[in-house]
Coordinates of C-alpha atoms in Angstrom, one line a residue:
X298 CA 98.7 98.9 82.5
X299 CA 97.4 101.3 83.7
X300 CA 98.4 103.3 87.3
X301 CA 96.6 100.9 89.2
X302 CA 97.1 98.4 87.8
X303 CA 101.1 99.0 87.9
X304 CA 100.3 99.3 91.6
X305 CA 99.4 96.3 92.5
X306 CA 100.6 94.0 89.3
X307 CA 102.8 95.7 87.7
X308 CA 106.6 97.0 88.2
X309 CA 107.0 98.5 91.9
X310 CA 105.7 102.2 91.6
X311 CA 105.2 104.5 94.6
X312 CA 102.7 106.3 93.2
X313 CA 100.8 108.2 96.0
X314 CA 102.8 109.4 99.0
X315 CA 101.3 108.8 102.6
X316 CA 100.0 111.1 105.4
X317 CA 101.6 112.7 106.9
X318 CA 99.8 113.3 110.4
X319 CA 99.9 115.7 113.2
X320 CA 98.5 115.3 116.4
X321 CA 98.3 118.2 119.0
X322 CA 97.7 118.1 122.4
X323 CA 94.9 114.9 121.5
X324 CA 93.7 113.1 124.8
X325 CA 90.5 110.7 125.8
X326 CA 89.0 110.6 128.5
X327 CA 86.4 108.1 129.8
X328 CA 84.2 109.0 132.9
X329 CA 86.9 110.4 135.0
X330 CA 89.9 108.7 133.4
X331 CA 92.1 110.3 131.3
X332 CA 93.4 106.6 128.6
X333 CA 95.4 109.6 126.7
X334 CA 97.0 112.8 127.9
X335 CA 98.1 115.3 125.9
X336 CA 99.8 113.6 122.5
X337 CA 101.6 115.4 121.0
X338 CA 102.9 113.4 116.7
X339 CA 104.1 114.7 114.0
X340 CA 104.6 111.6 111.7
X341 CA 105.9 112.3 107.7
X342 CA 104.1 110.9 104.9
X343 CA 105.0 107.6 103.9
X344 CA 106.4 106.8 107.6
X345 CA 106.2 103.1 109.5
X346 CA 105.6 103.7 113.4
X347 CA 105.3 100.9 115.8
X348 CA 102.9 101.8 118.5
X349 CA 103.8 99.5 121.7
X350 CA 102.7 99.5 125.3
X351 CA 101.0 97.2 127.7
X352 CA 97.8 96.5 128.0
X353 CA 95.2 99.8 128.6
X354 CA 97.6 101.9 128.1
X355 CA 96.6 103.7 125.2
X356 CA 97.5 102.6 122.6
X357 CA 94.2 100.9 120.5
X358 CA 92.8 103.9 122.1
X359 CA 95.0 106.5 119.4
X360 CA 94.6 104.2 116.4
X361 CA 90.8 104.0 117.2
X362 CA 91.1 108.1 116.9
X363 CA 92.8 108.0 114.1
X364 CA 90.7 106.2 112.0
X365 CA 87.7 107.6 112.6
X366 CA 86.3 105.6 114.8
X367 CA 85.7 107.5 118.5
X368 CA 86.8 111.3 119.2
X369 CA 89.2 113.1 120.9
X370 CA 87.8 114.9 124.0
X371 CA 90.3 117.2 122.8
X372 CA 92.7 118.2 120.7
X373 CA 93.6 117.9 117.2
X374 CA 93.9 115.5 114.5
X375 CA 95.6 117.1 110.8
X376 CA 96.5 115.4 107.8
X377 CA 99.3 117.6 107.1
X378 CA 97.2 120.8 107.6
X379 CA 93.7 120.1 106.8
X380 CA 91.7 117.8 108.8
X381 CA 92.2 114.1 108.9
X382 CA 88.5 113.3 108.9
X383 CA 89.2 114.4 105.2
X384 CA 91.5 112.1 104.9
X385 CA 88.6 109.0 105.6
X386 CA 88.5 108.4 101.8
X387 CA 92.5 107.3 102.0
X388 CA 92.4 105.4 104.9
X389 CA 92.1 102.1 106.0
X390 CA 92.0 100.1 108.6
X391 CA 93.0 96.0 110.1
X392 CA 92.1 94.4 112.5
X393 CA 93.2 91.0 114.5
X394 CA 90.2 89.6 113.1
X395 CA 89.6 89.2 109.9
X396 CA 85.8 90.3 109.5
X397 CA 86.0 88.4 106.3
X398 CA 82.8 87.5 105.8
X399 CA 81.8 83.3 104.8
X400 CA 78.9 84.1 103.0
X401 CA 81.4 85.5 99.9
X402 CA 83.7 84.3 98.2
X403 CA 87.9 85.9 98.9
X404 CA 87.2 87.8 95.5
X405 CA 83.9 89.0 96.5
X406 CA 84.8 89.7 100.2
X407 CA 87.9 91.9 98.4
X408 CA 85.8 94.1 96.5
X409 CA 83.4 94.8 98.9
X410 CA 81.3 97.8 98.7
X411 CA 82.8 98.6 95.3
X412 CA 80.5 99.3 92.6
X413 CA 81.3 99.2 88.2
X414 CA 84.0 96.9 87.3
X415 CA 86.1 96.4 90.2
X416 CA 87.2 92.3 89.5
X417 CA 90.3 92.8 87.7
X418 CA 91.6 94.9 90.5
X419 CA 91.0 92.1 93.2
X420 CA 92.0 90.2 91.5
X421 CA 95.3 92.0 90.6
X422 CA 94.9 92.9 95.3
X423 CA 94.9 89.2 95.1
X424 CA 97.7 88.6 93.1
X425 CA 99.5 91.6 95.7
X426 CA 99.8 89.1 98.2
X427 CA 99.8 85.6 96.9
X428 CA 96.3 84.3 96.7
X429 CA 95.4 84.9 93.2
X430 CA 94.4 81.6 93.0
X431 CA 92.5 81.7 95.8
X432 CA 89.8 84.2 94.3
X433 CA 86.7 81.9 93.8
X434 CA 87.3 79.7 97.4
X435 CA 85.0 80.6 100.7
X436 CA 86.5 81.6 103.5
X437 CA 86.4 78.7 105.3
X438 CA 89.1 76.9 103.5
X439 CA 91.5 80.1 104.2
X440 CA 93.8 79.1 107.6
X441 CA 93.9 82.3 109.7
X442 CA 97.1 83.7 107.8
X443 CA 95.1 83.8 104.0
X444 CA 92.4 85.5 105.9
X445 CA 95.0 88.1 106.9
X446 CA 95.9 88.4 103.7
X447 CA 93.0 88.6 102.2
X448 CA 91.9 91.8 104.5
X449 CA 95.0 93.0 102.9
X450 CA 94.2 92.5 99.5
X451 CA 90.6 94.1 101.0
X452 CA 92.9 97.0 101.6
X453 CA 94.7 97.7 99.1
X454 CA 92.5 97.5 96.5
X455 CA 91.7 101.2 97.6
X456 CA 95.1 102.3 98.2
X457 CA 95.0 103.8 100.8
X458 CA 97.4 106.4 101.9
X459 CA 96.9 105.8 105.3
X460 CA 97.3 102.7 107.1
X461 CA 96.0 101.4 110.3
X462 CA 97.2 97.9 111.5
X463 CA 96.0 97.3 114.7
X464 CA 97.4 93.7 115.5
X465 CA 96.4 92.2 112.6
X466 CA 98.8 89.5 113.3
X467 CA 98.4 88.5 117.2
X468 CA 96.8 85.0 116.2
X469 CA 99.4 84.1 113.9
X470 CA 101.7 81.5 114.5
X471 CA 105.5 82.1 114.5
X472 CA 106.8 81.6 111.5
X473 CA 103.1 82.9 110.0
X474 CA 103.7 86.5 111.1
X475 CA 106.9 86.2 110.1
X476 CA 106.0 85.5 106.1
X477 CA 103.4 88.8 106.8
X478 CA 105.5 91.1 108.5
X479 CA 107.7 90.3 105.2
X480 CA 104.7 91.3 103.0
X481 CA 102.8 93.7 105.0
X482 CA 106.5 96.0 104.6
X483 CA 107.8 95.1 101.5
X484 CA 104.0 96.4 100.2
X485 CA 105.5 99.0 102.4
X486 CA 108.0 100.5 100.9
X487 CA 106.1 99.3 96.8
X488 CA 104.0 101.8 97.5
X489 CA 105.0 104.5 100.3
X490 CA 101.5 104.6 102.4
X491 CA 102.5 106.0 106.3
X492 CA 101.0 103.1 108.3
X493 CA 100.7 103.0 112.0
X494 CA 100.8 99.2 114.1
X495 CA 100.1 98.6 117.5
X496 CA 101.6 95.3 118.7
X497 CA 102.5 94.1 121.7
X498 CA 105.1 92.7 120.4
X499 CA 108.8 94.0 121.2
X500 CA 110.5 92.0 118.3
X501 CA 107.7 92.9 115.6
X502 CA 107.9 96.2 116.2
X503 CA 112.0 96.7 115.5
X504 CA 112.0 94.4 112.7
X505 CA 109.4 96.0 110.7
X506 CA 109.0 100.4 111.7
X507 CA 111.3 103.0 110.8
X508 CA 110.4 103.8 114.2
X509 CA 109.1 102.9 117.6
X510 CA 106.9 105.1 120.4
X511 CA 105.9 103.8 123.7
X512 CA 102.7 105.0 125.6
X513 CA 103.2 104.9 129.2
X514 CA 99.9 105.8 130.9
X515 CA 97.9 107.7 128.5
X516 CA 101.5 109.3 127.6
X517 CA 103.9 109.0 125.1
X518 CA 107.3 107.5 127.4
X519 CA 109.4 106.5 124.3
X520 CA 110.0 107.5 120.4
X521 CA 112.9 105.4 119.0
X522 CA 114.1 105.7 115.3
X523 CA 114.9 102.4 114.3
X524 CA 118.1 103.2 112.0
X525 CA 118.9 99.9 110.7
X526 CA 119.5 99.0 107.0
X527 CA 116.2 97.7 105.6
X528 CA 116.3 94.4 105.0
X529 CA 116.9 93.1 108.9
X530 CA 118.5 90.9 110.0
X531 CA 116.1 89.1 113.3
X532 CA 119.0 87.3 114.2
X533 CA 121.2 90.8 114.8
X534 CA 122.7 92.4 118.1
X535 CA 121.9 95.8 116.9
X536 CA 118.0 94.7 116.1
X537 CA 118.0 92.7 119.7
X538 CA 119.7 95.9 121.6
X539 CA 117.0 98.0 119.9
X540 CA 114.4 95.0 121.6
X541 CA 116.2 94.8 124.7
X542 CA 115.7 98.3 125.2
X543 CA 111.6 98.6 124.3
X544 CA 111.3 95.9 126.2
X545 CA 113.1 97.3 130.0
X546 CA 110.9 100.3 129.6
X547 CA 107.6 98.1 129.3
X548 CA 108.7 96.3 132.3
X549 CA 109.5 98.9 134.3
X550 CA 105.5 99.9 133.7
X551 CA 102.5 98.5 135.9
X552 CA 100.1 96.9 134.3
X553 CA 97.2 99.0 134.3
X554 CA 93.4 98.6 134.5
X555 CA 91.7 97.2 130.8
X556 CA 90.0 100.7 129.7
X557 CA 86.8 101.0 128.4
X558 CA 85.0 99.8 125.6
X559 CA 83.6 102.6 124.0
X560 CA 80.6 103.6 121.9
X561 CA 81.7 103.0 118.0
X562 CA 79.6 103.6 115.3
X563 CA 77.5 101.2 113.2
X564 CA 79.6 98.5 112.0
X565 CA 78.5 100.1 108.4
X566 CA 79.8 103.3 108.7
X567 CA 83.5 102.2 109.3
X568 CA 86.1 101.7 107.4
X569 CA 87.6 99.0 108.4
X570 CA 90.1 97.5 105.3
X571 CA 87.0 98.2 103.2

């Protein structure tokens, strides 16, 4: 079994360490409004970070900058000591919408954009997310949670070192959401990639992350380590106390106006879970 196969379908291995991130004085302005204000942030390799905050606070803008879908007005984005742009091949992004192509079968969506003999790898990626038996079905036959599993498999096949998650579970029902949280956490523990998860769900953030960052009006208002053993008991008093601490801080902030939509690259230029 080669290294890639072992990573997806065999004995759990941490084959690649995640990418360490450094943001230095990162800001993003849209016209007169500064959505992000001189963000300084260090994320060690392999850390799972959840980013929370009210709508319009700048958290999704931050993720877009990390994904290369937008550019900062000032500041630096680094992967270790190199520019983050040099790590684009190791970065994958998942959205709330699975973005599957309805005219392609599940396995072809997983292998989208790949060349050569990729089908065995695609099947292993589907096996890793529990959908090996659905490889030849059409996306229309899948539930919302299953579609997100396919999107996750589409990211895994590339062995990402940085996985960016923009509310990928936001549209799922409660039970499916918990199952997906556990799946993502398990894959992260197995492969060791760095994860940044943007979410409105504070309970989700404290359940899966090593660290919860609260964005308030474009600035880091809270940087809270979650020093609890895994797997975490969702009914525990310690988890509830952390959730309450974050929620109390979030609810103390006023609702912000929506952010303007930035001009994005064409879809063919994006590396969304692809």
